[in-house]
Amino acid sequence: MLANHIQNGIESARVAWSRIPNSDESQFVDHDGVGLLKKNDGSAVESLDYEVIENFAYREEQAHRRRKLYVSYLLVVKWFFALLIGICTGLAAVFINISVENFAGWKYSVTFNIIQKSYVAGFIVYILINLVLVYSSVYIITQFSPAAAGSGIPEIKGYLNGVDTHGILLFRTLIGKVFGSIGSVGGGLALGKEGPLVHTGACIASLLGQGGSTKYHLNSRWFNVFKSDRDRRDLVTCGCAAGVAAAFRAPVGGVLFALEEVTSWWRSQLMWRVFFTSAIVAVVVRTAMGWCKSGKCGHFGSGGFIIWDVSDGQEDYSFAELLPMAIIGVIGGLLGALFNQLTLYITTWRRNHLHKKGNRVKIIEACLVSLLTSVISFGLPLLRKCSPCPEPDPTSGIECPRPPGMYGNYVNFYCSKDNEYNDLATIFFNTQDDAIRNLFSAKTINEYSSQSLLTFLVMFYALAVVTFGTAVPAGQFVPGIMIGSTYGRLVGMFVVKYYRKLNIEEGTYALLGAASFLGGSMRMTVSLCVIMVEITNNLKLLPLIMLVLLISKAVGDAFNDGIYEEQARLRGIPLLESKPKYEMRNMIAKEACGSGRVVSFPRVVKVSDVFSILQSNTHNGFPVIEHTRSGEPLVIGLVLRSHLLVILQSKVDFQHSPLPSDPRAGGRSIRHDSGEFAKPVSSKGICLDDIHLTSEDLEMYIDLAPFLNPSPYIVPEDMSLTKVYNLFRQLGLRHLFVVPRPSRVVGLITRKDLLIEDAENVNTLELRATSNTASE
């Protein structure tokens, strides 16, 4: 193991050494590499501009916005958007859950009525209903919104890390995510709707932030307030938290999920808005559940919104039980890591060989997976012998038996007597939410046999691995809970058998197993712990959940990364993790730069030169050089490719003179505001093919000074690459200049120099003049 690490370090150093440039010119680090990266599936990803571009247009706008009224207005608008995101995400979750529960309830009701006469006819009808639902889902994804496939969490995590995948936040993606989730989950596939709900919340937040969809004429300029990537990032963060809060009815868990799993930057002001959004979602969902209790939502009843109340379960535990609980944590880490590796292998094979053949193959694949799932979920319970119902207990509130698809334990399926139940059908021939509720249930000792649980574990685990990666919206929270609760209940059965204590509940161990598998697969700790406590309504189990999560995460980390990191890497999303690689400690900034020459512009450049350079490369940022009177080159700023495309398309900034003009000296005013340079979310924006220039236009000039960022971030060429990495990630940069070491120091800023004093005039804020000026 150590030899492998040493060998990898030597190879990394050798590659880095080969990339050292031969010239002494200033180098330029571009987060995009070549500007626009190609994902493995053919779509493109592009870095986001989280850095504030302080050009003349931006400074003019800020000069008019130094009033308390505008600051108060902007603050009110941000909270108003947080309110809208919470309401819309909550309503979307209500619609998805009601639809799924009604489709699933209608499916099981029809099937149960038919199997009273013929199990063969019921089997055929069950397969056909699932096929129709899954076909509708995969057809929507392949023909209308391909970006809605999968859970969407890796893409959203990439967006909040600074990488935009084209199409992930569009209106059609939102529609595909909502209706695709209804079809795939209602069709009984081994996946959940929780991951897609996170993506749905992010789409809603993004669409609200940009005023709607212009393509489908569903936009309003009154909502088009936040145009920068920085502001949109905050809205998407609120949407992610709202999605988790809606999926699990866990508002605090939603906030922690956004903090721990998806965001790369966090501020205290943002936490307040995220918490407010999650609270609004909880209110909306609670109101909808109260309205549905009156019977106005069809088959929607106790199921649907995830909450498995185990407050009446095991109240205490002994020290001797910690050993089997720790074993559950180890099993969760092993099975979670294995799940990540298997899904990675199968998804890689599927992308490289299967999905390249077109949408028809994707549709056939999803339908075959649906057929396999239906055959297993209907056929395996037929092979299981029924068990007699236990003695009725009025205090437990549990009836035996119940028809398939109805809320409760002890499902009567293919039983010769009325007072018998099929334990395998109780968890297999049922909705996933109700199956989990049955596995978590207390006072149901010996309801399941070890053979049934083991059969279900193996088959559902295999189905979850195969299903993940198909062209449908797919979440892994609920399938992970299903898998974990199954082996957790198995361990609980052995504990009950060998410990012989009356207060031990198998459902408690099922809950711990669910937490362990999620921890071993997703590698979340704090947020997952809170989510499990919120959805089970049992705070007494918090220490045990913490224990199994820590163990499962540690075991899983020994084998591979979390499932979202693995899937992001597979999709070609260049995530910057929280910690730099160990090899970077022995590298400097200059070694990370490309070996080619830096492509730059002069301050006043010919239109034909701009068009030619943009056409010949795909860089997204260019240094702007101006020569002093002595002829020495001077870097005066950075101009973005997107800004140059806007200038070329508008043509209003073209000039005949090759001499620079200063807008501040009255030469001409800025003809653009900062909003014109903002790229629409998850779209390609202006392309070079959209620009049409005449021969006269190509002979004109552009003065780039009003449009460049005059103060880009700069690092010396011999700075440690570890420090460069931390600076780049923590500031959310897209470009970073690497320059030779400066020859003089102008000043030195300390902490107290950054403390702002309140002047007598509220419109003027001055920095304390305590900087230590060094002699030149």
PDB file of C-alpha atoms in Angstrom, residues 241-435:
ATOM      1  CA  ALA A 241     -32.533  22.439   1.539  1.00  0.00           C
ATOM      2  CA  ALA A 242     -36.218  22.855   0.674  1.00  0.00           C
ATOM      3  CA  GLY A 243     -36.124  19.651  -1.371  1.00  0.00           C
ATOM      4  CA  VAL A 244     -34.756  17.599   1.526  1.00  0.00           C
ATOM      5  CA  ALA A 245     -37.178  19.229   3.958  1.00  0.00           C
ATOM      6  CA  ALA A 246     -40.076  18.356   1.653  1.00  0.00           C
ATOM      7  CA  ALA A 247     -38.911  14.803   0.995  1.00  0.00           C
ATOM      8  CA  PHE A 248     -38.396  13.810   4.631  1.00  0.00           C
ATOM      9  CA  ARG A 249     -40.448  16.418   6.492  1.00  0.00           C
ATOM     10  CA  ALA A 250     -37.127  17.287   8.107  1.00  0.00           C
ATOM     11  CA  PRO A 251     -36.521  21.060   8.009  1.00  0.00           C
ATOM     12  CA  VAL A 252     -33.438  20.985  10.230  1.00  0.00           C
ATOM     13  CA  GLY A 253     -32.078  18.030   8.310  1.00  0.00           C
ATOM     14  CA  GLY A 254     -32.571  19.976   5.093  1.00  0.00           C
ATOM     15  CA  VAL A 255     -30.465  22.859   6.381  1.00  0.00           C
ATOM     16  CA  LEU A 256     -27.703  20.525   7.516  1.00  0.00           C
ATOM     17  CA  PHE A 257     -27.839  18.568   4.245  1.00  0.00           C
ATOM     18  CA  ALA A 258     -27.240  21.766   2.288  1.00  0.00           C
ATOM     19  CA  LEU A 259     -24.415  22.690   4.642  1.00  0.00           C
ATOM     20  CA  GLU A 260     -22.690  19.291   4.797  1.00  0.00           C
ATOM     21  CA  GLU A 261     -23.269  17.695   1.428  1.00  0.00           C
ATOM     22  CA  VAL A 262     -23.872  20.110  -1.438  1.00  0.00           C
ATOM     23  CA  THR A 263     -22.486  23.564  -0.687  1.00  0.00           C
ATOM     24  CA  SER A 264     -18.839  24.595  -0.874  1.00  0.00           C
ATOM     25  CA  TRP A 265     -19.316  28.104   0.607  1.00  0.00           C
ATOM     26  CA  TRP A 266     -21.460  29.050   3.556  1.00  0.00           C
ATOM     27  CA  ARG A 267     -22.388  32.283   5.307  1.00  0.00           C
ATOM     28  CA  SER A 268     -24.405  32.962   8.428  1.00  0.00           C
ATOM     29  CA  GLN A 269     -26.824  35.208   6.504  1.00  0.00           C
ATOM     30  CA  LEU A 270     -27.483  32.379   4.061  1.00  0.00           C
ATOM     31  CA  MET A 271     -28.178  29.943   6.900  1.00  0.00           C
ATOM     32  CA  TRP A 272     -31.018  32.126   8.167  1.00  0.00           C
ATOM     33  CA  ARG A 273     -32.679  32.185   4.758  1.00  0.00           C
ATOM     34  CA  VAL A 274     -32.159  28.456   4.232  1.00  0.00           C
ATOM     35  CA  PHE A 275     -33.683  27.733   7.632  1.00  0.00           C
ATOM     36  CA  PHE A 276     -36.630  30.003   6.858  1.00  0.00           C
ATOM     37  CA  THR A 277     -37.195  28.231   3.528  1.00  0.00           C
ATOM     38  CA  SER A 278     -37.144  24.805   5.160  1.00  0.00           C
ATOM     39  CA  ALA A 279     -39.597  25.966   7.826  1.00  0.00           C
ATOM     40  CA  ILE A 280     -41.988  27.201   5.123  1.00  0.00           C
ATOM     41  CA  VAL A 281     -41.774  23.814   3.405  1.00  0.00           C
ATOM     42  CA  ALA A 282     -42.620  22.048   6.662  1.00  0.00           C
ATOM     43  CA  VAL A 283     -45.704  24.251   7.100  1.00  0.00           C
ATOM     44  CA  VAL A 284     -46.883  23.636   3.526  1.00  0.00           C
ATOM     45  CA  VAL A 285     -46.426  19.874   3.805  1.00  0.00           C
ATOM     46  CA  ARG A 286     -48.122  19.738   7.189  1.00  0.00           C
ATOM     47  CA  THR A 287     -51.080  21.710   5.871  1.00  0.00           C
ATOM     48  CA  ALA A 288     -51.388  19.382   2.878  1.00  0.00           C
ATOM     49  CA  MET A 289     -51.323  16.290   5.093  1.00  0.00           C
ATOM     50  CA  GLY A 290     -54.048  17.741   7.287  1.00  0.00           C
ATOM     51  CA  TRP A 291     -56.156  18.451   4.214  1.00  0.00           C
ATOM     52  CA  CYS A 292     -55.619  14.923   2.871  1.00  0.00           C
ATOM     53  CA  LYS A 293     -56.727  13.307   6.130  1.00  0.00           C
ATOM     54  CA  SER A 294     -60.277  14.281   5.252  1.00  0.00           C
ATOM     55  CA  GLY A 295     -60.189  11.847   2.327  1.00  0.00           C
ATOM     56  CA  LYS A 296     -59.837  14.431  -0.452  1.00  0.00           C
ATOM     57  CA  CYS A 297     -56.599  12.981  -1.818  1.00  0.00           C
ATOM     58  CA  GLY A 298     -57.803   9.589  -3.023  1.00  0.00           C
ATOM     59  CA  HIS A 299     -55.522   6.743  -2.014  1.00  0.00           C
ATOM     60  CA  PHE A 300     -53.206   9.168  -0.243  1.00  0.00           C
ATOM     61  CA  GLY A 301     -53.415   8.398   3.449  1.00  0.00           C
ATOM     62  CA  SER A 302     -50.850   7.515   6.064  1.00  0.00           C
ATOM     63  CA  GLY A 303     -48.254   6.804   3.381  1.00  0.00           C
ATOM     64  CA  GLY A 304     -46.728   9.279   0.982  1.00  0.00           C
ATOM     65  CA  PHE A 305     -44.800  11.748   3.041  1.00  0.00           C
ATOM     66  CA  ILE A 306     -41.994   9.969   4.758  1.00  0.00           C
ATOM     67  CA  ILE A 307     -42.317   9.762   8.506  1.00  0.00           C
ATOM     68  CA  TRP A 308     -41.936   6.463  10.301  1.00  0.00           C
ATOM     69  CA  ASP A 309     -42.933   7.000  13.893  1.00  0.00           C
ATOM     70  CA  VAL A 310     -40.980   4.644  16.156  1.00  0.00           C
ATOM     71  CA  SER A 311     -41.618   6.597  19.332  1.00  0.00           C
ATOM     72  CA  ASP A 312     -43.416   3.575  20.776  1.00  0.00           C
ATOM     73  CA  GLY A 313     -40.438   1.305  20.150  1.00  0.00           C
ATOM     74  CA  GLN A 314     -37.473   0.367  22.282  1.00  0.00           C
ATOM     75  CA  GLU A 315     -37.009   2.922  25.046  1.00  0.00           C
ATOM     76  CA  ASP A 316     -33.728   1.750  26.546  1.00  0.00           C
ATOM     77  CA  TYR A 317     -30.704  -0.316  25.619  1.00  0.00           C
ATOM     78  CA  SER A 318     -27.981  -2.079  27.520  1.00  0.00           C
ATOM     79  CA  PHE A 319     -24.225  -1.901  27.145  1.00  0.00           C
ATOM     80  CA  ALA A 320     -24.169  -5.445  25.767  1.00  0.00           C
ATOM     81  CA  GLU A 321     -26.254  -4.328  22.775  1.00  0.00           C
ATOM     82  CA  LEU A 322     -23.532  -1.968  21.585  1.00  0.00           C
ATOM     83  CA  LEU A 323     -21.606  -4.862  20.037  1.00  0.00           C
ATOM     84  CA  PRO A 324     -24.362  -5.956  17.603  1.00  0.00           C
ATOM     85  CA  MET A 325     -25.058  -2.301  16.891  1.00  0.00           C
ATOM     86  CA  ALA A 326     -21.401  -1.788  16.002  1.00  0.00           C
ATOM     87  CA  ILE A 327     -21.619  -4.860  13.772  1.00  0.00           C
ATOM     88  CA  ILE A 328     -24.534  -3.187  11.986  1.00  0.00           C
ATOM     89  CA  GLY A 329     -22.292  -0.187  11.380  1.00  0.00           C
ATOM     90  CA  VAL A 330     -19.571  -2.392   9.891  1.00  0.00           C
ATOM     91  CA  ILE A 331     -22.070  -4.224   7.677  1.00  0.00           C
ATOM     92  CA  GLY A 332     -23.461  -0.870   6.505  1.00  0.00           C
ATOM     93  CA  GLY A 333     -19.998   0.397   5.603  1.00  0.00           C
ATOM     94  CA  LEU A 334     -19.143  -2.769   3.667  1.00  0.00           C
ATOM     95  CA  LEU A 335     -22.449  -3.040   1.799  1.00  0.00           C
ATOM     96  CA  GLY A 336     -22.527   0.717   1.146  1.00  0.00           C
ATOM     97  CA  ALA A 337     -19.024   0.730  -0.328  1.00  0.00           C
ATOM     98  CA  LEU A 338     -19.873  -2.357  -2.395  1.00  0.00           C
ATOM     99  CA  PHE A 339     -23.041  -0.656  -3.628  1.00  0.00           C
ATOM    100  CA  ASN A 340     -21.056   2.402  -4.728  1.00  0.00           C
ATOM    101  CA  GLN A 341     -18.503   0.280  -6.560  1.00  0.00           C
ATOM    102  CA  LEU A 342     -21.076  -1.915  -8.305  1.00  0.00           C
ATOM    103  CA  THR A 343     -23.174   1.040  -9.432  1.00  0.00           C
ATOM    104  CA  LEU A 344     -20.001   2.724 -10.692  1.00  0.00           C
ATOM    105  CA  TYR A 345     -19.018  -0.315 -12.763  1.00  0.00           C
ATOM    106  CA  ILE A 346     -22.493  -0.884 -14.165  1.00  0.00           C
ATOM    107  CA  THR A 347     -23.106   2.788 -14.902  1.00  0.00           C
ATOM    108  CA  THR A 348     -19.742   3.040 -16.666  1.00  0.00           C
ATOM    109  CA  TRP A 349     -20.531   0.007 -18.803  1.00  0.00           C
ATOM    110  CA  ARG A 350     -24.030   1.323 -19.471  1.00  0.00           C
ATOM    111  CA  ARG A 351     -22.710   4.710 -20.634  1.00  0.00           C
ATOM    112  CA  ASN A 352     -19.887   3.304 -22.758  1.00  0.00           C
ATOM    113  CA  HIS A 353     -21.785   0.513 -24.482  1.00  0.00           C
ATOM    114  CA  LEU A 354     -25.542   0.701 -23.998  1.00  0.00           C
ATOM    115  CA  HIS A 355     -26.667   4.327 -23.937  1.00  0.00           C
ATOM    116  CA  LYS A 356     -24.527   5.258 -26.929  1.00  0.00           C
ATOM    117  CA  LYS A 357     -26.939   3.316 -29.124  1.00  0.00           C
ATOM    118  CA  GLY A 358     -29.687   5.904 -28.765  1.00  0.00           C
ATOM    119  CA  ASN A 359     -32.882   6.662 -26.892  1.00  0.00           C
ATOM    120  CA  ARG A 360     -34.667   3.543 -28.096  1.00  0.00           C
ATOM    121  CA  VAL A 361     -32.173   1.373 -26.209  1.00  0.00           C
ATOM    122  CA  LYS A 362     -32.655   3.490 -23.069  1.00  0.00           C
ATOM    123  CA  ILE A 363     -36.420   2.986 -23.267  1.00  0.00           C
ATOM    124  CA  ILE A 364     -36.080  -0.767 -23.816  1.00  0.00           C
ATOM    125  CA  GLU A 365     -33.623  -1.039 -20.934  1.00  0.00           C
ATOM    126  CA  ALA A 366     -35.920   0.762 -18.479  1.00  0.00           C
ATOM    127  CA  CYS A 367     -38.876  -1.383 -19.549  1.00  0.00           C
ATOM    128  CA  LEU A 368     -36.846  -4.577 -19.085  1.00  0.00           C
ATOM    129  CA  VAL A 369     -35.800  -3.447 -15.606  1.00  0.00           C
ATOM    130  CA  SER A 370     -39.464  -2.722 -14.838  1.00  0.00           C
ATOM    131  CA  LEU A 371     -40.445  -6.182 -16.095  1.00  0.00           C
ATOM    132  CA  LEU A 372     -37.743  -7.820 -13.955  1.00  0.00           C
ATOM    133  CA  THR A 373     -38.783  -5.850 -10.876  1.00  0.00           C
ATOM    134  CA  SER A 374     -42.451  -6.719 -11.331  1.00  0.00           C
ATOM    135  CA  VAL A 375     -41.735 -10.416 -11.809  1.00  0.00           C
ATOM    136  CA  ILE A 376     -39.574 -10.562  -8.676  1.00  0.00           C
ATOM    137  CA  SER A 377     -41.897  -8.504  -6.464  1.00  0.00           C
ATOM    138  CA  PHE A 378     -44.969 -10.491  -7.511  1.00  0.00           C
ATOM    139  CA  GLY A 379     -43.421 -13.908  -8.094  1.00  0.00           C
ATOM    140  CA  LEU A 380     -41.223 -14.405  -5.037  1.00  0.00           C
ATOM    141  CA  PRO A 381     -44.071 -13.981  -2.489  1.00  0.00           C
ATOM    142  CA  LEU A 382     -45.948 -16.703  -4.376  1.00  0.00           C
ATOM    143  CA  LEU A 383     -43.173 -19.122  -3.467  1.00  0.00           C
ATOM    144  CA  ARG A 384     -43.312 -18.229   0.207  1.00  0.00           C
ATOM    145  CA  LYS A 385     -45.500 -20.220   2.562  1.00  0.00           C
ATOM    146  CA  CYS A 386     -47.955 -18.161   4.603  1.00  0.00           C
ATOM    147  CA  SER A 387     -47.800 -17.934   8.385  1.00  0.00           C
ATOM    148  CA  PRO A 388     -50.684 -17.834  10.860  1.00  0.00           C
ATOM    149  CA  CYS A 389     -51.568 -14.453  12.299  1.00  0.00           C
ATOM    150  CA  PRO A 390     -50.409 -13.771  15.868  1.00  0.00           C
ATOM    151  CA  GLU A 391     -52.842 -13.437  18.707  1.00  0.00           C
ATOM    152  CA  PRO A 392     -54.683 -10.096  18.412  1.00  0.00           C
ATOM    153  CA  ASP A 393     -53.389  -7.365  20.729  1.00  0.00           C
ATOM    154  CA  PRO A 394     -55.799  -4.443  21.144  1.00  0.00           C
ATOM    155  CA  THR A 395     -53.058  -2.204  22.536  1.00  0.00           C
ATOM    156  CA  SER A 396     -50.787  -2.552  19.506  1.00  0.00           C
ATOM    157  CA  GLY A 397     -53.312  -1.248  16.977  1.00  0.00           C
ATOM    158  CA  ILE A 398     -52.099  -3.798  14.400  1.00  0.00           C
ATOM    159  CA  GLU A 399     -54.585  -5.854  12.424  1.00  0.00           C
ATOM    160  CA  CYS A 400     -53.910  -9.187  10.790  1.00  0.00           C
ATOM    161  CA  PRO A 401     -54.269  -9.793   7.924  1.00  0.00           C
ATOM    162  CA  ARG A 402     -54.469  -6.852   5.478  1.00  0.00           C
ATOM    163  CA  PRO A 403     -54.855  -6.781   1.700  1.00  0.00           C
ATOM    164  CA  PRO A 404     -51.797  -5.967  -0.427  1.00  0.00           C
ATOM    165  CA  GLY A 405     -50.929  -2.324  -0.943  1.00  0.00           C
ATOM    166  CA  MET A 406     -52.797  -1.154   2.141  1.00  0.00           C
ATOM    167  CA  TYR A 407     -51.084   0.577   5.023  1.00  0.00           C
ATOM    168  CA  GLY A 408     -50.111  -1.867   7.753  1.00  0.00           C
ATOM    169  CA  ASN A 409     -48.376  -5.152   8.514  1.00  0.00           C
ATOM    170  CA  TYR A 410     -49.357  -8.771   7.887  1.00  0.00           C
ATOM    171  CA  VAL A 411     -50.350  -8.728   4.205  1.00  0.00           C
ATOM    172  CA  ASN A 412     -52.598 -11.570   3.051  1.00  0.00           C
ATOM    173  CA  PHE A 413     -51.202 -12.688  -0.305  1.00  0.00           C
ATOM    174  CA  TYR A 414     -51.626 -16.136  -1.868  1.00  0.00           C
ATOM    175  CA  CYS A 415     -52.713 -17.630   1.447  1.00  0.00           C
ATOM    176  CA  SER A 416     -55.116 -20.539   1.777  1.00  0.00           C
ATOM    177  CA  LYS A 417     -56.713 -19.208   4.961  1.00  0.00           C
ATOM    178  CA  ASP A 418     -58.092 -15.821   5.893  1.00  0.00           C
ATOM    179  CA  ASN A 419     -56.159 -15.594   9.166  1.00  0.00           C
ATOM    180  CA  GLU A 420     -52.727 -16.022   7.533  1.00  0.00           C
ATOM    181  CA  TYR A 421     -50.233 -13.557   6.145  1.00  0.00           C
ATOM    182  CA  ASN A 422     -47.286 -13.615   3.748  1.00  0.00           C
ATOM    183  CA  ASP A 423     -44.241 -12.005   5.378  1.00  0.00           C
ATOM    184  CA  LEU A 424     -42.352 -11.631   2.067  1.00  0.00           C
ATOM    185  CA  ALA A 425     -45.330  -9.919   0.418  1.00  0.00           C
ATOM    186  CA  THR A 426     -45.543  -7.537   3.370  1.00  0.00           C
ATOM    187  CA  ILE A 427     -42.288  -5.924   2.294  1.00  0.00           C
ATOM    188  CA  PHE A 428     -42.069  -6.893  -1.399  1.00  0.00           C
ATOM    189  CA  PHE A 429     -45.594  -6.503  -2.741  1.00  0.00           C
ATOM    190  CA  ASN A 430     -46.041  -3.058  -1.211  1.00  0.00           C
ATOM    191  CA  THR A 431     -44.976   0.557  -1.644  1.00  0.00           C
ATOM    192  CA  GLN A 432     -41.481   1.269  -0.368  1.00  0.00           C
ATOM    193  CA  ASP A 433     -42.718   3.757   2.225  1.00  0.00           C
ATOM    194  CA  ASP A 434     -45.166   1.245   3.689  1.00  0.00           C
ATOM    195  CA  ALA A 435     -42.600  -1.556   3.516  1.00  0.00           C
TER     196      ALA A 435
END
